[in-house]
Coordinates of N, CA and C in Angstrom, one line a residue:
M5 N 36.9 117.0 54.3 CA 37.6 115.9 53.6 C 36.7 115.4 52.5
P6 N 37.1 115.4 51.3 CA 36.3 114.9 50.2 C 35.9 113.5 50.3
S7 N 34.7 113.1 50.0 CA 34.3 111.8 50.1 C 34.6 111.0 48.8
S8 N 34.7 109.7 48.9 CA 35.0 108.8 47.8 C 33.7 108.5 47.1
P9 N 33.9 108.0 45.8 CA 32.6 107.6 45.1 C 31.8 106.6 45.8
D10 N 32.5 105.7 46.5 CA 31.8 104.6 47.2 C 31.0 105.2 48.4
S11 N 31.7 106.1 49.1 CA 31.0 106.7 50.3 C 29.9 107.6 49.9
S12 N 30.0 108.3 48.8 CA 28.9 109.2 48.4 C 27.7 108.4 47.9
S13 N 28.0 107.2 47.3 CA 26.9 106.4 46.9 C 26.2 105.8 48.0
D14 N 26.9 105.5 49.1 CA 26.3 104.9 50.3 C 25.5 105.9 51.0
S15 N 25.9 107.2 50.9 CA 25.2 108.2 51.7 C 24.0 108.8 50.9
S16 N 23.8 108.3 49.7 CA 22.7 108.9 48.9 C 21.3 108.5 49.6
G17 N 20.3 109.2 49.2 CA 19.0 109.0 49.8 C 18.5 107.6 49.5
S18 N 17.7 107.1 50.3 CA 17.1 105.8 50.1 C 16.0 105.8 49.0
P19 N 15.8 104.7 48.3 CA 14.9 104.8 47.2 C 13.5 105.0 47.7
P20 N 12.6 105.6 46.9 CA 11.2 105.9 47.4 C 10.5 104.7 47.7
T21 N 9.7 104.8 48.7 CA 8.8 103.6 49.1 C 7.4 104.0 48.8
A22 N 6.5 103.0 49.1 CA 5.1 103.2 48.8 C 4.5 104.3 49.7
S23 N 5.2 104.5 50.9 CA 4.6 105.5 51.8 C 4.9 106.9 51.4
D24 N 5.7 107.1 50.3 CA 6.0 108.4 49.8 C 4.9 109.0 49.0
G25 N 3.9 108.2 48.6 CA 2.8 108.7 47.8 C 1.7 109.3 48.7
P26 N 0.6 109.8 48.1 CA -0.5 110.4 48.8 C -1.0 109.5 49.9
N27 N -1.3 110.0 51.1 CA -1.8 109.2 52.2 C -3.2 109.8 52.5
I28 N -4.2 109.1 52.0 CA -5.6 109.5 52.1 C -6.0 109.6 53.6
E29 N -5.6 108.6 54.4 CA -6.0 108.7 55.8 C -5.4 109.9 56.5
A30 N -4.1 110.2 56.2 CA -3.5 111.3 56.8 C -4.2 112.6 56.4
E31 N -4.5 112.7 55.1 CA -5.2 113.9 54.6 C -6.5 114.2 55.2
R32 N -7.2 113.1 55.6 CA -8.5 113.2 56.2 C -8.4 113.8 57.6
C33 N -7.2 113.8 58.2 CA -7.0 114.3 59.5 C -6.6 115.8 59.5
L34 N -6.4 116.4 58.3 CA -6.0 117.8 58.2 C -7.2 118.6 58.7
P35 N -6.9 119.7 59.4 CA -7.9 120.6 60.0 C -8.9 121.1 59.0
G36 N -8.4 121.5 57.8 CA -9.3 122.0 56.8 C -10.3 121.0 56.3
V37 N -9.9 119.7 56.1 CA -10.7 118.6 55.7 C -11.8 118.3 56.7
I38 N -11.3 118.2 58.0 CA -12.2 117.9 59.1 C -13.3 119.0 59.2
I39 N -12.9 120.3 59.1 CA -13.9 121.4 59.1 C -14.9 121.3 58.0
A40 N -14.4 121.0 56.8 CA -15.3 121.0 55.6 C -16.2 119.9 55.6
T41 N -15.9 118.7 56.2 CA -16.7 117.5 56.1 C -17.7 117.4 57.3
R42 N -17.5 118.3 58.2 CA -18.4 118.2 59.4 C -19.1 119.6 59.5
T43 N -20.4 119.6 59.2 CA -21.1 120.8 59.1 C -21.1 121.6 60.4
K44 N -21.1 121.0 61.5 CA -21.2 121.7 62.8 C -20.1 122.7 63.0
F45 N -18.9 122.4 62.4 CA -17.8 123.3 62.6 C -18.1 124.6 61.8
V46 N -18.4 124.5 60.6 CA -18.7 125.7 59.8 C -19.9 126.5 60.4
A47 N -20.9 125.8 60.8 CA -22.1 126.4 61.4 C -21.7 127.2 62.7
S48 N -20.7 126.6 63.5 CA -20.3 127.3 64.7 C -19.5 128.5 64.3
F49 N -18.7 128.5 63.3 CA -17.9 129.7 62.9 C -18.9 130.8 62.4
L50 N -19.9 130.4 61.7 CA -20.9 131.4 61.3 C -21.7 132.0 62.4
Q51 N -21.9 131.2 63.5 CA -22.6 131.7 64.6 C -21.7 132.7 65.4
I52 N -20.4 132.4 65.4 CA -19.4 133.4 66.0 C -19.4 134.7 65.2
A53 N -19.4 134.5 63.8 CA -19.4 135.7 63.0 C -20.6 136.5 63.2
E54 N -21.8 135.9 63.3 CA -23.0 136.6 63.6 C -22.9 137.3 64.9
F55 N -22.4 136.6 65.9 CA -22.2 137.2 67.3 C -21.3 138.5 67.2
S56 N -20.3 138.4 66.4 CA -19.4 139.6 66.2 C -20.1 140.7 65.5
I57 N -21.0 140.4 64.6 CA -21.8 141.5 63.9 C -22.7 142.1 64.9
Q58 N -23.4 141.3 65.7 CA -24.5 141.9 66.6 C -23.8 142.7 67.7
F59 N -22.7 142.3 68.2 CA -22.0 143.0 69.3 C -20.9 143.9 68.8
N60 N -20.8 144.1 67.5 CA -19.8 145.1 66.9 C -18.4 144.8 67.4
I61 N -17.9 143.6 67.1 CA -16.5 143.2 67.4 C -15.8 142.9 66.1
P62 N -15.4 143.9 65.4 CA -14.8 143.7 64.0 C -13.6 142.8 64.0
E63 N -12.8 142.8 65.0 CA -11.6 142.0 65.0 C -12.0 140.5 65.0
L64 N -13.0 140.1 65.8 CA -13.4 138.8 65.8 C -14.1 138.4 64.5
R65 N -14.9 139.3 63.9 CA -15.5 139.0 62.6 C -14.5 138.8 61.5
E66 N -13.4 139.6 61.5 CA -12.4 139.5 60.5 C -11.7 138.2 60.6
E67 N -11.4 137.8 61.8 CA -10.6 136.5 62.1 C -11.5 135.3 61.6
V68 N -12.8 135.3 61.9 CA -13.6 134.2 61.5 C -13.7 134.1 60.0
W69 N -13.9 135.2 59.3 CA -14.0 135.2 57.9 C -12.7 134.8 57.2
C70 N -11.6 135.2 57.9 CA -10.3 134.8 57.3 C -10.2 133.3 57.4
L71 N -10.6 132.7 58.5 CA -10.6 131.3 58.7 C -11.5 130.6 57.7
L72 N -12.7 131.1 57.5 CA -13.6 130.5 56.6 C -13.1 130.6 55.2
G73 N -12.3 131.6 54.9 CA -11.8 131.8 53.6 C -10.7 130.8 53.2
I74 N -10.0 130.2 54.2 CA -8.9 129.2 53.8 C -9.3 127.8 54.0
V75 N -10.5 127.5 54.5 CA -10.9 126.1 54.6 C -11.9 125.8 53.4
P76 N -12.0 124.6 53.0 CA -12.9 124.2 51.9 C -14.3 124.5 52.2
T77 N -15.1 124.7 51.2 CA -16.5 125.0 51.3 C -17.2 123.9 52.0
D78 N -18.2 124.2 52.9 CA -18.9 123.2 53.5 C -19.7 122.3 52.5
G79 N -19.4 121.0 52.5 CA -19.9 120.1 51.5 C -21.4 120.0 51.5
S80 N -22.0 119.9 52.7 CA -23.5 119.7 52.8 C -24.2 121.0 52.3
M81 N -23.7 122.2 52.6 CA -24.3 123.4 52.2 C -24.3 123.5 50.7
A82 N -23.1 123.2 50.1 CA -23.0 123.2 48.6 C -23.9 122.2 48.0
D83 N -24.1 121.0 48.5 CA -25.0 120.0 48.0 C -26.4 120.5 48.0
N84 N -26.8 121.2 49.1 CA -28.2 121.7 49.2 C -28.4 122.8 48.1
M85 N -27.4 123.6 47.9 CA -27.5 124.6 46.8 C -27.6 124.0 45.5
R86 N -26.9 122.9 45.2 CA -27.1 122.2 44.0 C -28.5 121.6 43.8
K87 N -29.0 121.1 44.9 CA -30.4 120.5 44.8 C -31.4 121.6 44.5
A88 N -31.2 122.8 45.1 CA -32.1 123.9 44.8 C -32.1 124.4 43.4
C89 N -30.9 124.2 42.8 CA -30.7 124.6 41.4 C -30.8 123.5 40.4
S90 N -31.4 122.4 40.8 CA -31.5 121.2 39.9 C -32.9 121.3 39.3
Y91 N -32.9 121.8 38.0 CA -34.2 121.9 37.3 C -34.7 120.6 36.9
K92 N -33.9 119.5 36.9 CA -34.3 118.2 36.5 C -35.0 117.5 37.7
A93 N -34.8 118.0 38.9 CA -35.4 117.3 40.0 C -36.9 117.7 40.1
E94 N -37.7 116.8 40.6 CA -39.1 117.0 40.8 C -39.4 117.9 42.0
K95 N -40.1 119.0 41.8 CA -40.5 119.9 42.9 C -42.0 119.9 43.0
E96 N -42.5 119.4 44.2 CA -43.9 119.2 44.3 C -44.6 120.5 44.7
V97 N -44.1 121.1 45.7 CA -44.8 122.3 46.2 C -44.1 123.6 46.0
T98 N -42.8 123.6 46.4 CA -42.0 124.8 46.3 C -41.3 124.9 45.0
S99 N -41.4 126.0 44.3 CA -40.7 126.1 43.0 C -39.2 126.3 43.2
G100 N -38.5 126.1 42.1 CA -37.0 126.3 42.2 C -36.6 127.7 42.7
S101 N -37.3 128.7 42.2 CA -37.0 130.1 42.5 C -37.1 130.3 44.0
Q102 N -38.2 129.7 44.6 CA -38.4 129.9 46.0 C -37.4 129.1 46.9
L103 N -37.0 127.9 46.4 CA -36.0 127.2 47.1 C -34.7 127.9 47.1
L104 N -34.3 128.5 46.0 CA -33.1 129.3 45.9 C -33.1 130.5 46.8
Q105 N -34.3 131.2 46.7 CA -34.5 132.4 47.5 C -34.3 132.2 49.0
A106 N -34.7 131.0 49.4 CA -34.7 130.7 50.8 C -33.3 130.7 51.4
F107 N -32.3 130.5 50.6 CA -30.9 130.5 51.1 C -30.5 131.9 51.5
F108 N -31.2 132.9 51.0 CA -30.7 134.3 51.3 C -31.8 135.0 52.1
N109 N -32.7 134.3 52.7 CA -33.6 134.9 53.7 C -33.3 134.5 55.1
S110 N -32.1 134.1 55.3 CA -31.8 133.6 56.7 C -31.7 134.8 57.6
A111 N -32.1 134.6 58.9 CA -32.0 135.6 59.9 C -30.6 136.0 60.2
S112 N -29.6 135.1 59.9 CA -28.2 135.3 60.1 C -27.6 136.0 58.9
S113 N -27.0 137.1 59.1 CA -26.3 137.9 58.1 C -25.1 137.1 57.6
A114 N -24.4 136.5 58.5 CA -23.2 135.7 58.2 C -23.5 134.5 57.3
Q115 N -24.6 133.8 57.6 CA -25.1 132.7 56.8 C -25.4 133.1 55.4
T116 N -26.1 134.2 55.3 CA -26.5 134.8 54.0 C -25.3 135.1 53.1
V117 N -24.3 135.7 53.7 CA -23.1 136.0 53.0 C -22.4 134.8 52.6
Y118 N -22.3 133.8 53.5 CA -21.6 132.5 53.1 C -22.4 131.8 52.0
N119 N -23.7 131.8 52.0 CA -24.5 131.2 51.0 C -24.2 131.9 49.6
L120 N -24.1 133.2 49.6 CA -23.8 133.9 48.4 C -22.5 133.5 47.8
E121 N -21.5 133.4 48.7 CA -20.2 133.0 48.3 C -20.2 131.5 47.7
I122 N -21.0 130.7 48.3 CA -21.1 129.3 47.8 C -21.7 129.3 46.4
L123 N -22.7 130.1 46.2 CA -23.4 130.2 44.9 C -22.4 130.7 43.9
Y124 N -21.7 131.7 44.2 CA -20.7 132.3 43.2 C -19.6 131.3 42.9
S125 N -19.1 130.5 43.9 CA -18.1 129.6 43.7 C -18.6 128.4 42.8
L126 N -19.9 128.1 42.9 CA -20.4 127.0 42.0 C -20.7 127.5 40.6
L127 N -21.0 128.8 40.5 CA -21.3 129.3 39.2 C -19.9 129.6 38.4
M128 N -19.0 130.1 39.2 CA -17.7 130.5 38.6 C -16.5 129.8 39.3
P129 N -16.4 128.5 39.2 CA -15.3 127.8 40.0 C -14.0 128.2 39.5
A130 N -13.0 128.1 40.5 CA -11.6 128.6 40.2 C -11.0 127.6 39.2
G131 N -11.2 126.3 39.3 CA -10.6 125.4 38.4 C -11.6 125.0 37.2
Q132 N -11.0 124.3 36.3 CA -11.8 123.9 35.1 C -12.1 122.4 35.1
L133 N -11.9 121.7 36.3 CA -12.3 120.3 36.4 C -13.8 120.1 36.5
F134 N -14.2 118.9 36.1 CA -15.6 118.6 36.2 C -16.5 119.6 35.4
R135 N -16.1 120.0 34.2 CA -16.7 121.0 33.4 C -18.2 120.7 33.2
E136 N -18.5 119.4 33.0 CA -19.9 119.0 32.7 C -20.8 119.3 33.9
R137 N -20.2 119.0 35.1 CA -21.0 119.2 36.3 C -21.2 120.7 36.6
V138 N -20.2 121.5 36.3 CA -20.4 122.9 36.4 C -21.4 123.4 35.5
S139 N -21.4 123.0 34.2 CA -22.4 123.4 33.2 C -23.8 123.0 33.7
D140 N -24.0 121.8 34.2 CA -25.3 121.4 34.7 C -25.8 122.3 35.8
F141 N -24.9 122.7 36.7 CA -25.3 123.6 37.8 C -25.7 125.0 37.2
Q142 N -24.9 125.5 36.3 CA -25.2 126.8 35.7 C -26.5 126.8 35.0
M143 N -26.8 125.7 34.2 CA -28.1 125.7 33.6 C -29.2 125.5 34.6
G144 N -29.0 124.7 35.6 CA -30.0 124.6 36.7 C -30.3 125.9 37.3
F145 N -29.3 126.7 37.5 CA -29.4 128.0 38.1 C -30.4 128.9 37.3
F146 N -30.2 128.9 36.0 CA -31.1 129.7 35.2 C -32.5 129.1 35.1
K147 N -32.6 127.8 35.0 CA -33.9 127.1 34.9 C -34.7 127.2 36.2
S148 N -34.0 127.4 37.3 CA -34.6 127.5 38.6 C -35.0 128.9 39.1
G149 N -34.9 129.8 38.1 CA -35.3 131.2 38.4 C -34.1 132.0 39.1
G150 N -32.9 131.6 38.8 CA -31.8 132.3 39.4 C -31.7 133.8 39.1
V151 N -32.0 134.1 37.9 CA -31.9 135.6 37.5 C -32.8 136.4 38.3
Q152 N -34.1 135.9 38.4 CA -35.1 136.7 39.2 C -34.7 136.7 40.6
C153 N -34.2 135.6 41.2 CA -33.7 135.6 42.6 C -32.7 136.7 42.8
V154 N -31.7 136.8 41.9 CA -30.6 137.8 42.1 C -31.2 139.2 42.0
L155 N -32.1 139.4 41.1 CA -32.7 140.8 40.9 C -33.5 141.1 42.2
N156 N -34.2 140.1 42.7 CA -35.0 140.4 43.9 C -34.1 140.8 45.1
L157 N -33.0 140.2 45.2 CA -32.1 140.5 46.3 C -31.5 141.9 46.1
I158 N -31.2 142.3 44.9 CA -30.6 143.6 44.6 C -31.6 144.7 45.0
T159 N -32.9 144.4 44.6 CA -33.9 145.5 44.8 C -34.6 145.4 46.2
K160 N -34.2 144.4 47.0 CA -34.9 144.2 48.3 C -34.4 145.3 49.2
T161 N -35.4 146.1 49.7 CA -35.0 147.3 50.5 C -34.5 146.9 51.9
N162 N -34.9 145.8 52.5 CA -34.5 145.4 53.8 C -33.5 144.2 53.8
F163 N -32.8 144.1 52.7 CA -31.8 143.0 52.6 C -30.6 143.3 53.5
L164 N -30.4 142.3 54.5 CA -29.3 142.5 55.5 C -29.4 143.8 56.2
E165 N -30.6 144.2 56.6 CA -30.8 145.4 57.3 C -30.1 145.5 58.7
L166 N -29.9 144.3 59.3 CA -29.3 144.3 60.6 C -27.8 144.1 60.6
A167 N -27.2 143.9 59.4 CA -25.8 143.7 59.3 C -25.0 145.0 59.4
D168 N -23.7 144.8 59.7 CA -22.8 146.0 59.7 C -22.4 146.3 58.3
T169 N -21.7 147.5 58.2 CA -21.3 147.9 56.9 C -20.4 147.0 56.2
W170 N -19.4 146.4 56.9 CA -18.5 145.5 56.3 C -19.2 144.2 55.7
T171 N -20.1 143.7 56.5 CA -20.9 142.5 56.0 C -21.7 142.8 54.8
K172 N -22.4 144.0 54.8 CA -23.2 144.4 53.7 C -22.3 144.6 52.5
R173 N -21.2 145.2 52.6 CA -20.3 145.4 51.5 C -19.8 144.1 50.9
S174 N -19.5 143.1 51.8 CA -19.1 141.8 51.3 C -20.2 141.1 50.5
A175 N -21.4 141.2 51.1 CA -22.6 140.5 50.5 C -22.9 141.1 49.1
Y176 N -22.9 142.5 49.0 CA -23.3 143.1 47.7 C -22.2 143.0 46.7
L177 N -20.9 142.9 47.1 CA -19.8 142.6 46.2 C -20.0 141.3 45.5
T178 N -20.3 140.2 46.3 CA -20.5 138.9 45.7 C -21.8 138.9 44.9
L179 N -22.8 139.6 45.4 CA -24.1 139.6 44.7 C -23.9 140.3 43.3
M180 N -23.1 141.4 43.3 CA -22.9 142.0 42.0 C -22.1 141.1 41.0
K181 N -21.2 140.3 41.5 CA -20.5 139.4 40.6 C -21.5 138.4 40.1
I182 N -22.4 137.9 40.9 CA -23.4 136.9 40.4 C -24.3 137.5 39.4
A183 N -24.7 138.8 39.7 CA -25.6 139.5 38.8 C -24.9 139.7 37.4
K184 N -23.6 140.1 37.5 CA -22.9 140.3 36.2 C -22.9 139.0 35.4
F185 N -22.6 137.9 36.0 CA -22.6 136.6 35.3 C -24.0 136.3 34.7
A186 N -25.0 136.5 35.5 CA -26.4 136.1 35.1 C -26.9 137.1 34.0
L187 N -26.7 138.4 34.1 CA -27.2 139.3 33.1 C -26.4 139.2 31.8
T188 N -25.1 139.0 31.9 CA -24.3 138.8 30.7 C -24.8 137.6 29.9
T189 N -25.1 136.5 30.6 CA -25.6 135.3 30.0 C -27.0 135.6 29.3
V190 N -27.8 136.3 30.0 CA -29.1 136.7 29.4 C -28.9 137.5 28.2
A191 N -28.0 138.4 28.2 CA -27.7 139.3 27.1 C -27.3 138.5 25.9
Y192 N -26.4 137.6 26.1 CA -25.9 136.7 25.0 C -27.0 135.9 24.4
A193 N -27.9 135.4 25.3 CA -29.1 134.6 24.8 C -30.0 135.4 23.9
K194 N -30.2 136.7 24.3 CA -31.1 137.6 23.5 C -30.5 137.9 22.2
V195 N -29.2 138.2 22.2 CA -28.5 138.5 20.9 C -28.5 137.2 20.0
Y196 N -28.3 136.1 20.6 CA -28.3 134.8 19.8 C -29.7 134.6 19.2
L197 N -30.8 134.8 20.0 CA -32.1 134.6 19.5 C -32.4 135.5 18.3
V198 N -32.0 136.8 18.4 CA -32.3 137.7 17.3 C -31.4 137.3 16.1
A199 N -30.2 136.9 16.3 CA -29.3 136.5 15.2 C -29.9 135.3 14.4
E200 N -30.4 134.3 15.2 CA -31.0 133.2 14.6 C -32.3 133.5 13.8
A201 N -33.1 134.5 14.4 CA -34.3 134.8 13.7 C -34.1 135.6 12.4
M202 N -32.9 136.2 12.3 CA -32.6 137.0 11.1 C -32.0 136.1 10.0
R203 N -31.8 134.9 10.3 CA -31.2 134.0 9.2 C -32.2 133.8 8.1
P204 N -31.8 133.7 6.8 CA -32.7 133.6 5.7 C -33.7 132.5 5.8
E205 N -33.2 131.3 6.4 CA -34.1 130.2 6.4 C -35.1 130.2 7.6
S206 N -34.9 131.2 8.5 CA -35.8 131.3 9.7 C -37.2 131.8 9.4
R207 N -38.2 131.3 10.0 CA -39.5 131.7 9.8 C -40.0 132.7 10.9
S208 N -39.1 132.9 11.9 CA -39.4 133.8 13.0 C -39.4 135.3 12.5
Q209 N -40.3 136.1 13.1 CA -40.4 137.5 12.7 C -40.1 138.3 14.0
I210 N -39.2 139.3 13.8 CA -38.9 140.2 14.9 C -39.0 141.6 14.5
S211 N -39.4 142.5 15.4 CA -39.6 143.9 15.1 C -38.3 144.6 15.0
S212 N -38.4 145.8 14.4 CA -37.2 146.6 14.3 C -36.6 147.1 15.6
E213 N -37.5 147.3 16.6 CA -37.1 147.7 17.9 C -36.3 146.6 18.6
T214 N -36.7 145.3 18.4 CA -36.0 144.2 18.9 C -34.6 144.1 18.3
Q215 N -34.5 144.3 17.0 CA -33.2 144.2 16.3 C -32.3 145.3 16.8
E216 N -32.8 146.5 17.0 CA -32.0 147.7 17.5 C -31.5 147.4 18.9
A217 N -32.4 146.8 19.7 CA -32.0 146.5 21.1 C -30.9 145.4 21.1
A218 N -31.0 144.5 20.2 CA -30.0 143.4 20.1 C -28.6 144.0 19.7
V219 N -28.7 144.9 18.7 CA -27.4 145.6 18.3 C -26.7 146.3 19.4
I220 N -27.5 147.0 20.2 CA -27.0 147.8 21.4 C -26.4 146.8 22.4
L221 N -27.1 145.7 22.6 CA -26.6 144.7 23.5 C -25.3 144.1 23.1
Q222 N -25.2 143.8 21.8 CA -24.0 143.2 21.2 C -22.8 144.1 21.3
Q223 N -23.1 145.4 21.1 CA -22.0 146.4 21.2 C -21.5 146.5 22.7
A224 N -22.5 146.4 23.6 CA -22.2 146.5 25.0 C -21.3 145.3 25.5
L225 N -21.7 144.1 24.9 CA -21.0 142.9 25.3 C -19.5 142.9 24.8
Q226 N -19.2 143.7 23.8 CA -17.9 143.8 23.3 C -17.0 144.6 24.3
C227 N -17.6 145.3 25.2 CA -16.9 146.2 26.1 C -16.4 145.5 27.4
I228 N -16.8 144.2 27.5 CA -16.3 143.5 28.7 C -14.8 143.3 28.6
P229 N -14.0 143.8 29.6 CA -12.6 143.7 29.5 C -12.1 142.2 29.3
D230 N -11.0 142.0 28.7 CA -10.5 140.7 28.4 C -9.4 140.2 29.4
F231 N -9.6 140.6 30.6 CA -8.7 140.1 31.7 C -9.1 138.6 31.9
I232 N -8.3 137.9 32.6 CA -8.5 136.4 32.7 C -9.8 136.1 33.3
L233 N -10.2 136.8 34.4 CA -11.5 136.5 35.0 C -12.6 136.9 34.1
E234 N -12.5 138.0 33.4 CA -13.6 138.5 32.6 C -13.7 137.6 31.3
Y235 N -12.5 137.1 30.9 CA -12.5 136.2 29.7 C -13.2 134.9 30.1
V236 N -13.0 134.3 31.3 CA -13.7 133.1 31.7 C -15.2 133.4 31.8
L237 N -15.6 134.5 32.4 CA -17.0 134.9 32.5 C -17.6 135.0 31.1
K238 N -16.9 135.6 30.2 CA -17.5 135.8 28.8 C -17.7 134.5 28.2
N239 N -16.7 133.6 28.3 CA -16.9 132.2 27.7 C -18.0 131.5 28.3
Y240 N -18.1 131.5 29.6 CA -19.3 130.8 30.3 C -20.6 131.4 29.8
A241 N -20.7 132.7 29.8 CA -21.9 133.4 29.5 C -22.3 133.1 28.0
L242 N -21.3 133.2 27.1 CA -21.6 132.9 25.7 C -22.1 131.5 25.5
S243 N -21.5 130.5 26.1 CA -21.9 129.2 26.0 C -23.3 129.0 26.5
L244 N -23.5 129.5 27.8 CA -24.8 129.3 28.4 C -25.9 130.1 27.7
G245 N -25.5 131.3 27.2 CA -26.5 132.1 26.4 C -27.1 131.3 25.2
H246 N -26.2 130.7 24.5 CA -26.6 129.9 23.3 C -27.5 128.7 23.8
H247 N -27.1 128.1 24.9 CA -27.8 126.9 25.4 C -29.2 127.3 25.8
N248 N -29.3 128.4 26.6 CA -30.6 128.9 27.1 C -31.5 129.3 25.9
A249 N -30.9 129.9 24.9 CA -31.7 130.4 23.8 C -32.3 129.2 23.0
E250 N -31.5 128.1 22.9 CA -32.0 127.0 22.2 C -33.0 126.2 22.9
E251 N -33.1 126.3 24.2 CA -34.1 125.6 25.0 C -35.3 126.5 25.2

């Protein structure tokens, strides 16, 4: 039976109320938020992941990493990483490079992999919000010896020697992504320095070998594919390369 205009207007939805907006208190009760804001939960998951590695239980290991992949990054661990890469902070005894290196010398393979993923997410965040904060961390990474730290991990013969193949593969995949970002930035910085030195008003002198090396680097940098992720990496590296060269 068709409804009348009056009845249809009466049956329409009620007007929105204040409760229809974001409910911060309710969001704080979400499992992912609780896990991310309480370090003990992530630490417990990492312990379970390490247990699965030691006793060769791949099903358990995969489930734990799947869970860690869908919850927000542990806030306290990310903050500690930012402090280690803060070149503006005063460091009395331990240098920035040693502070950063300590994150990847853990006896726990799972913790090391998680720390690598935190570092990559801070260097190459998915979103473009808080761009200034991201740039500060990226610069801090280079000023704190981040490039040398990455190279040390790549060439370390006993890196994750007790981990299983899956865990090693995950770690090296993330490590290669970080290395690509770091070395691309260094390459742009070197090309920029040579280009500035060759300006007519520049008083700097560079050898022909340095010029030839810069030309080769510049040609190699043009070969980075222009997919979305590579485009973001190239833009980050170009900006940071100029910034590093100027400092």
